[in-house]
Amino acid sequence: MRIGEVADRAGVSTRALRYYEEQGLIAPDRTGSGQRTYPESAVERVQLIQRFFTAGLPSRTVRQLLPCVDTGHGSPEAFAMMAAERDRITAAMADLAAARDALDRLIDIAHHPTPEHCPALREPAWAPYDAAVTGA
C-alpha cells in the first residue's frame, strides 16, 4: 500500500507518516524506485501511534513502548515509563493551573484597581523620574 492510501485510511497526513518513519515508529519497505510501501497492518499501527500522541507521550517514549505492543507483553519498565509520563503531565497541568490563577488575579486587579496595585491612584501619583536620585 502506498503512503497516500495509508494516510487516508489512518486519518493522518503523509507528512505525519514521514515523521513517524524518521522517528523510528514505522518502517516502510521501499520499491526499486524508492517509493514507500506499507503492509495492511500499518493503518492500525499509525492509529495506535496517534493514540499514544493524544495521550501526551513524546515520540521517544512511543518508540520505547512499541516493542511491548509488538510482543503483547508490557514490561515493568514500560509501565514505569508510562507512570513517569503521567506524572510529567500532571505536573504540567499544575503549572498551567497556577499560571491561570495568577492571570485571574491580574484580570481582577485590572477590573478593580486599588492604590496598592495602580500607581496612578496613589497620592501623589507617579513621581517624576530623577536620575540624580537613582544614581543613573
Short mmCIF file of N, CA and C in Angstrom, two decimals:
data_model
loop_
_atom_site.label_atom_id
_atom_site.label_comp_id
_atom_site.label_asym_id
_atom_site.label_seq_id
_atom_site.Cartn_x
_atom_site.Cartn_y
_atom_site.Cartn_z
N MET A 1 0.85 -1.16 0.00
CA MET A 1 0.00 0.00 0.00
C MET A 1 0.90 1.24 0.00
N ARG A 2 0.54 2.25 -0.74
CA ARG A 2 1.33 3.48 -0.87
C ARG A 2 1.05 4.43 0.29
N ILE A 3 1.92 5.41 0.45
CA ILE A 3 1.85 6.33 1.58
C ILE A 3 0.52 7.09 1.63
N GLY A 4 0.03 7.52 0.48
CA GLY A 4 -1.22 8.27 0.46
C GLY A 4 -2.41 7.45 0.93
N GLU A 5 -2.44 6.19 0.56
CA GLU A 5 -3.54 5.33 0.99
C GLU A 5 -3.49 5.08 2.50
N VAL A 6 -2.30 4.83 3.02
CA VAL A 6 -2.17 4.65 4.47
C VAL A 6 -2.60 5.92 5.20
N ALA A 7 -2.15 7.06 4.71
CA ALA A 7 -2.52 8.33 5.33
C ALA A 7 -4.03 8.52 5.34
N ASP A 8 -4.67 8.28 4.20
CA ASP A 8 -6.13 8.44 4.12
C ASP A 8 -6.85 7.50 5.07
N ARG A 9 -6.47 6.26 5.06
CA ARG A 9 -7.15 5.26 5.88
C ARG A 9 -6.90 5.45 7.37
N ALA A 10 -5.72 5.94 7.72
CA ALA A 10 -5.39 6.13 9.13
C ALA A 10 -5.83 7.51 9.65
N GLY A 11 -6.17 8.41 8.73
CA GLY A 11 -6.61 9.74 9.13
C GLY A 11 -5.49 10.67 9.53
N VAL A 12 -4.33 10.52 8.87
CA VAL A 12 -3.19 11.39 9.13
C VAL A 12 -2.68 11.93 7.80
N SER A 13 -1.73 12.83 7.88
CA SER A 13 -1.13 13.37 6.66
C SER A 13 0.06 12.49 6.25
N THR A 14 0.44 12.61 4.98
CA THR A 14 1.64 11.90 4.53
C THR A 14 2.87 12.45 5.25
N ARG A 15 2.82 13.72 5.58
CA ARG A 15 3.92 14.33 6.34
C ARG A 15 4.07 13.65 7.70
N ALA A 16 2.94 13.35 8.35
CA ALA A 16 2.99 12.64 9.64
C ALA A 16 3.64 11.27 9.48
N LEU A 17 3.30 10.58 8.41
CA LEU A 17 3.90 9.26 8.18
C LEU A 17 5.41 9.36 7.99
N ARG A 18 5.83 10.37 7.27
CA ARG A 18 7.27 10.56 7.09
C ARG A 18 7.95 10.86 8.42
N TYR A 19 7.29 11.64 9.26
CA TYR A 19 7.82 11.94 10.58
C TYR A 19 7.91 10.66 11.42
N TYR A 20 6.88 9.83 11.39
CA TYR A 20 6.89 8.58 12.15
C TYR A 20 8.05 7.69 11.69
N GLU A 21 8.29 7.69 10.40
CA GLU A 21 9.41 6.91 9.88
C GLU A 21 10.73 7.49 10.39
N GLU A 22 10.86 8.80 10.32
CA GLU A 22 12.07 9.48 10.78
C GLU A 22 12.34 9.20 12.26
N GLN A 23 11.27 9.07 13.05
CA GLN A 23 11.39 8.82 14.48
C GLN A 23 11.55 7.34 14.83
N GLY A 24 11.52 6.49 13.83
CA GLY A 24 11.68 5.06 14.07
C GLY A 24 10.43 4.36 14.57
N LEU A 25 9.26 4.97 14.31
CA LEU A 25 8.00 4.39 14.78
C LEU A 25 7.37 3.44 13.77
N ILE A 26 7.65 3.66 12.50
CA ILE A 26 7.21 2.77 11.43
C ILE A 26 8.39 2.59 10.47
N ALA A 27 8.38 1.48 9.76
CA ALA A 27 9.48 1.20 8.83
C ALA A 27 8.90 0.63 7.54
N PRO A 28 8.56 1.50 6.58
CA PRO A 28 8.02 1.01 5.32
C PRO A 28 9.10 0.33 4.49
N ASP A 29 8.66 -0.52 3.60
CA ASP A 29 9.58 -1.07 2.61
C ASP A 29 9.73 -0.04 1.51
N ARG A 30 10.71 -0.24 0.64
CA ARG A 30 10.92 0.67 -0.50
C ARG A 30 10.91 -0.13 -1.78
N THR A 31 10.31 0.48 -2.79
CA THR A 31 10.34 -0.14 -4.12
C THR A 31 11.71 0.13 -4.73
N GLY A 32 11.98 -0.45 -5.88
CA GLY A 32 13.23 -0.22 -6.57
C GLY A 32 13.45 1.25 -6.90
N SER A 33 12.35 1.98 -7.07
CA SER A 33 12.47 3.41 -7.37
C SER A 33 12.44 4.27 -6.11
N GLY A 34 12.42 3.63 -4.93
CA GLY A 34 12.50 4.38 -3.68
C GLY A 34 11.16 4.77 -3.07
N GLN A 35 10.06 4.39 -3.68
CA GLN A 35 8.76 4.75 -3.11
C GLN A 35 8.45 3.88 -1.90
N ARG A 36 7.81 4.47 -0.92
CA ARG A 36 7.44 3.75 0.28
C ARG A 36 6.24 2.84 0.00
N THR A 37 6.31 1.64 0.57
CA THR A 37 5.15 0.75 0.56
C THR A 37 4.95 0.22 1.97
N TYR A 38 3.70 0.05 2.33
CA TYR A 38 3.34 -0.34 3.69
C TYR A 38 2.47 -1.59 3.66
N PRO A 39 2.58 -2.41 4.71
CA PRO A 39 1.67 -3.54 4.83
C PRO A 39 0.30 -3.04 5.30
N GLU A 40 -0.69 -3.86 5.17
CA GLU A 40 -2.05 -3.53 5.62
C GLU A 40 -2.05 -3.14 7.10
N SER A 41 -1.21 -3.78 7.89
CA SER A 41 -1.16 -3.54 9.34
C SER A 41 -0.68 -2.13 9.69
N ALA A 42 -0.12 -1.42 8.73
CA ALA A 42 0.40 -0.07 9.00
C ALA A 42 -0.71 0.89 9.43
N VAL A 43 -1.91 0.69 8.90
CA VAL A 43 -3.03 1.59 9.24
C VAL A 43 -3.30 1.50 10.75
N GLU A 44 -3.41 0.29 11.26
CA GLU A 44 -3.67 0.11 12.68
C GLU A 44 -2.49 0.63 13.52
N ARG A 45 -1.29 0.40 13.06
CA ARG A 45 -0.09 0.85 13.77
C ARG A 45 -0.08 2.37 13.87
N VAL A 46 -0.40 3.05 12.78
CA VAL A 46 -0.43 4.51 12.78
C VAL A 46 -1.52 5.02 13.72
N GLN A 47 -2.68 4.38 13.73
CA GLN A 47 -3.75 4.78 14.63
C GLN A 47 -3.33 4.61 16.09
N LEU A 48 -2.59 3.55 16.39
CA LEU A 48 -2.07 3.34 17.74
C LEU A 48 -1.09 4.45 18.10
N ILE A 49 -0.21 4.78 17.19
CA ILE A 49 0.76 5.86 17.42
C ILE A 49 0.01 7.16 17.72
N GLN A 50 -1.04 7.40 16.97
CA GLN A 50 -1.85 8.60 17.22
C GLN A 50 -2.45 8.59 18.62
N ARG A 51 -2.90 7.44 19.08
CA ARG A 51 -3.45 7.35 20.45
C ARG A 51 -2.37 7.66 21.48
N PHE A 52 -1.16 7.15 21.26
CA PHE A 52 -0.06 7.47 22.17
C PHE A 52 0.20 8.98 22.19
N PHE A 53 0.21 9.60 21.03
CA PHE A 53 0.44 11.05 20.96
C PHE A 53 -0.71 11.82 21.62
N THR A 54 -1.93 11.38 21.41
CA THR A 54 -3.07 12.02 22.04
C THR A 54 -2.97 11.94 23.56
N ALA A 55 -2.37 10.86 24.06
CA ALA A 55 -2.18 10.69 25.50
C ALA A 55 -1.02 11.54 26.02
N GLY A 56 -0.37 12.29 25.14
CA GLY A 56 0.69 13.19 25.57
C GLY A 56 2.08 12.60 25.59
N LEU A 57 2.24 11.41 25.03
CA LEU A 57 3.55 10.77 25.05
C LEU A 57 4.42 11.30 23.91
N PRO A 58 5.67 11.61 24.18
CA PRO A 58 6.57 12.05 23.11
C PRO A 58 7.01 10.85 22.26
N SER A 59 7.49 11.11 21.07
CA SER A 59 7.85 10.04 20.14
C SER A 59 8.93 9.13 20.71
N ARG A 60 9.86 9.65 21.49
CA ARG A 60 10.91 8.79 22.05
C ARG A 60 10.31 7.74 22.99
N THR A 61 9.27 8.13 23.74
CA THR A 61 8.61 7.18 24.64
C THR A 61 7.79 6.18 23.84
N VAL A 62 7.10 6.66 22.82
CA VAL A 62 6.32 5.76 21.96
C VAL A 62 7.24 4.72 21.34
N ARG A 63 8.40 5.15 20.87
CA ARG A 63 9.36 4.22 20.26
C ARG A 63 9.77 3.13 21.26
N GLN A 64 9.91 3.49 22.52
CA GLN A 64 10.30 2.52 23.54
C GLN A 64 9.14 1.59 23.92
N LEU A 65 7.91 2.05 23.75
CA LEU A 65 6.75 1.24 24.12
C LEU A 65 6.31 0.28 23.01
N LEU A 66 6.60 0.61 21.78
CA LEU A 66 6.12 -0.21 20.67
C LEU A 66 6.59 -1.67 20.72
N PRO A 67 7.79 -1.98 21.17
CA PRO A 67 8.14 -3.40 21.29
C PRO A 67 7.22 -4.18 22.23
N CYS A 68 6.74 -3.53 23.28
CA CYS A 68 5.77 -4.18 24.17
C CYS A 68 4.46 -4.47 23.44
N VAL A 69 4.06 -3.53 22.60
CA VAL A 69 2.86 -3.74 21.79
C VAL A 69 3.08 -4.91 20.84
N ASP A 70 4.24 -4.94 20.22
CA ASP A 70 4.54 -5.99 19.25
C ASP A 70 4.57 -7.38 19.88
N THR A 71 5.06 -7.46 21.11
CA THR A 71 5.14 -8.77 21.77
C THR A 71 3.89 -9.10 22.56
N GLY A 72 3.10 -8.07 22.87
CA GLY A 72 1.89 -8.30 23.66
C GLY A 72 2.17 -8.41 25.15
N HIS A 73 3.36 -8.02 25.56
CA HIS A 73 3.73 -8.10 26.98
C HIS A 73 4.34 -6.78 27.44
N GLY A 74 3.69 -6.18 28.43
CA GLY A 74 4.22 -4.95 28.99
C GLY A 74 5.27 -5.27 30.05
N SER A 75 6.39 -4.63 29.94
CA SER A 75 7.46 -4.83 30.92
C SER A 75 7.27 -3.87 32.09
N PRO A 76 7.87 -4.18 33.23
CA PRO A 76 7.81 -3.23 34.35
C PRO A 76 8.38 -1.86 33.95
N GLU A 77 9.40 -1.89 33.10
CA GLU A 77 9.99 -0.62 32.65
C GLU A 77 8.98 0.19 31.84
N ALA A 78 8.21 -0.49 31.00
CA ALA A 78 7.21 0.21 30.18
C ALA A 78 6.14 0.84 31.06
N PHE A 79 5.69 0.10 32.07
CA PHE A 79 4.69 0.66 32.97
C PHE A 79 5.26 1.82 33.77
N ALA A 80 6.52 1.70 34.20
CA ALA A 80 7.16 2.79 34.92
C ALA A 80 7.31 4.02 34.03
N MET A 81 7.63 3.80 32.76
CA MET A 81 7.78 4.90 31.82
C MET A 81 6.44 5.62 31.62
N MET A 82 5.36 4.87 31.48
CA MET A 82 4.05 5.49 31.32
C MET A 82 3.64 6.23 32.58
N ALA A 83 3.94 5.68 33.75
CA ALA A 83 3.64 6.36 35.01
C ALA A 83 4.43 7.66 35.12
N ALA A 84 5.69 7.64 34.70
CA ALA A 84 6.52 8.84 34.73
C ALA A 84 5.96 9.91 33.79
N GLU A 85 5.50 9.49 32.63
CA GLU A 85 4.91 10.44 31.68
C GLU A 85 3.62 11.02 32.26
N ARG A 86 2.84 10.19 32.94
CA ARG A 86 1.61 10.68 33.58
C ARG A 86 1.97 11.71 34.64
N ASP A 87 3.01 11.44 35.45
CA ASP A 87 3.45 12.39 36.47
C ASP A 87 3.91 13.70 35.83
N ARG A 88 4.62 13.60 34.70
CA ARG A 88 5.07 14.80 33.99
C ARG A 88 3.88 15.63 33.52
N ILE A 89 2.87 14.97 32.98
CA ILE A 89 1.67 15.66 32.50
C ILE A 89 0.92 16.30 33.67
N THR A 90 0.82 15.57 34.78
CA THR A 90 0.14 16.10 35.97
C THR A 90 0.86 17.35 36.48
N ALA A 91 2.19 17.33 36.51
CA ALA A 91 2.96 18.49 36.95
C ALA A 91 2.75 19.67 35.99
N ALA A 92 2.72 19.39 34.70
CA ALA A 92 2.49 20.46 33.72
C ALA A 92 1.09 21.05 33.90
N MET A 93 0.12 20.21 34.21
CA MET A 93 -1.24 20.70 34.45
C MET A 93 -1.27 21.60 35.68
N ALA A 94 -0.54 21.22 36.73
CA ALA A 94 -0.48 22.05 37.94
C ALA A 94 0.16 23.40 37.63
N ASP A 95 1.23 23.38 36.83
CA ASP A 95 1.88 24.64 36.44
C ASP A 95 0.93 25.52 35.64
N LEU A 96 0.18 24.92 34.72
CA LEU A 96 -0.78 25.70 33.93
C LEU A 96 -1.90 26.24 34.81
N ALA A 97 -2.36 25.45 35.77
CA ALA A 97 -3.40 25.93 36.68
C ALA A 97 -2.89 27.11 37.50
N ALA A 98 -1.64 27.05 37.96
CA ALA A 98 -1.06 28.16 38.72
C ALA A 98 -0.96 29.41 37.84
N ALA A 99 -0.55 29.24 36.59
CA ALA A 99 -0.47 30.38 35.66
C ALA A 99 -1.86 30.97 35.41
N ARG A 100 -2.85 30.10 35.24
CA ARG A 100 -4.23 30.57 35.04
C ARG A 100 -4.70 31.36 36.26
N ASP A 101 -4.42 30.85 37.47
CA ASP A 101 -4.85 31.54 38.68
C ASP A 101 -4.17 32.89 38.82
N ALA A 102 -2.88 32.97 38.47
CA ALA A 102 -2.17 34.25 38.51
C ALA A 102 -2.77 35.23 37.51
N LEU A 103 -3.13 34.73 36.33
CA LEU A 103 -3.77 35.59 35.33
C LEU A 103 -5.14 36.05 35.81
N ASP A 104 -5.89 35.16 36.44
CA ASP A 104 -7.19 35.56 37.00
C ASP A 104 -7.03 36.69 38.01
N ARG A 105 -5.98 36.62 38.86
CA ARG A 105 -5.74 37.70 39.83
C ARG A 105 -5.43 39.01 39.12
N LEU A 106 -4.62 38.94 38.05
CA LEU A 106 -4.30 40.16 37.29
C LEU A 106 -5.54 40.74 36.62
N ILE A 107 -6.38 39.89 36.09
CA ILE A 107 -7.63 40.35 35.47
C ILE A 107 -8.50 41.03 36.51
N ASP A 108 -8.59 40.44 37.70
CA ASP A 108 -9.40 41.03 38.77
C ASP A 108 -8.85 42.39 39.17
N ILE A 109 -7.51 42.49 39.30
CA ILE A 109 -6.89 43.77 39.63
C ILE A 109 -7.18 44.80 38.55
N ALA A 110 -7.12 44.39 37.28
CA ALA A 110 -7.39 45.32 36.18
C ALA A 110 -8.83 45.81 36.21
N HIS A 111 -9.75 44.94 36.61
CA HIS A 111 -11.17 45.34 36.69
C HIS A 111 -11.46 46.16 37.95
N HIS A 112 -10.70 45.97 39.00
CA HIS A 112 -10.93 46.63 40.28
C HIS A 112 -9.61 47.18 40.83
N PRO A 113 -9.06 48.21 40.17
CA PRO A 113 -7.75 48.72 40.60
C PRO A 113 -7.82 49.38 41.97
N THR A 114 -6.74 49.24 42.72
CA THR A 114 -6.60 49.89 44.02
C THR A 114 -5.28 50.63 44.03
N PRO A 115 -5.11 51.57 44.96
CA PRO A 115 -3.82 52.27 45.04
C PRO A 115 -2.65 51.31 45.26
N GLU A 116 -2.91 50.20 45.93
CA GLU A 116 -1.84 49.23 46.17
C GLU A 116 -1.27 48.68 44.86
N HIS A 117 -2.14 48.50 43.88
CA HIS A 117 -1.74 47.87 42.62
C HIS A 117 -1.57 48.86 41.46
N CYS A 118 -2.10 50.07 41.61
CA CYS A 118 -2.08 51.01 40.48
C CYS A 118 -1.48 52.34 40.94
N PRO A 119 -0.25 52.62 40.52
CA PRO A 119 0.40 53.87 40.94
C PRO A 119 -0.40 55.13 40.59
N ALA A 120 -1.19 55.10 39.54
CA ALA A 120 -1.95 56.29 39.14
C ALA A 120 -3.02 56.65 40.18
N LEU A 121 -3.39 55.73 41.02
CA LEU A 121 -4.40 56.00 42.05
C LEU A 121 -3.78 56.47 43.37
N ARG A 122 -2.46 56.50 43.44
CA ARG A 122 -1.79 56.89 44.67
C ARG A 122 -1.71 58.40 44.79
N GLU A 123 -1.56 58.86 46.02
CA GLU A 123 -1.34 60.27 46.29
C GLU A 123 0.08 60.42 46.80
N PRO A 124 0.96 61.10 46.20
CA PRO A 124 0.88 61.58 44.83
C PRO A 124 1.02 60.43 43.85
N ALA A 125 0.53 60.69 42.67
CA ALA A 125 0.62 59.68 41.61
C ALA A 125 2.09 59.46 41.28
N TRP A 126 2.38 58.98 40.12
CA TRP A 126 3.77 58.66 39.72
C TRP A 126 4.69 59.82 40.05
N ALA A 127 5.76 59.49 40.70
CA ALA A 127 6.77 60.53 40.98
C ALA A 127 7.62 60.69 39.73
N PRO A 128 8.03 61.90 39.42
CA PRO A 128 8.86 62.08 38.24
C PRO A 128 10.17 61.34 38.41
N TYR A 129 10.70 60.88 37.33
CA TYR A 129 11.96 60.14 37.32
C TYR A 129 13.09 61.13 37.53
N ASP A 130 13.91 60.87 38.51
CA ASP A 130 15.04 61.76 38.80
C ASP A 130 16.30 60.92 38.76
N ALA A 131 17.09 61.04 37.69
CA ALA A 131 18.31 60.25 37.52
C ALA A 131 19.31 60.53 38.62
N ALA A 132 19.31 61.74 39.19
CA ALA A 132 20.26 62.08 40.23
C ALA A 132 19.98 61.28 41.52
N VAL A 133 18.69 61.01 41.77
CA VAL A 133 18.30 60.29 42.99
C VAL A 133 18.67 58.82 42.85
N THR A 134 18.48 58.24 41.66
CA THR A 134 18.72 56.81 41.46
C THR A 134 20.19 56.51 41.20
N GLY A 135 20.99 57.51 40.94
CA GLY A 135 22.41 57.29 40.66
C GLY A 135 22.69 56.83 39.25
N ALA A 136 21.72 56.95 38.37
CA ALA A 136 21.92 56.51 36.98
C ALA A 136 22.63 57.54 36.18
#
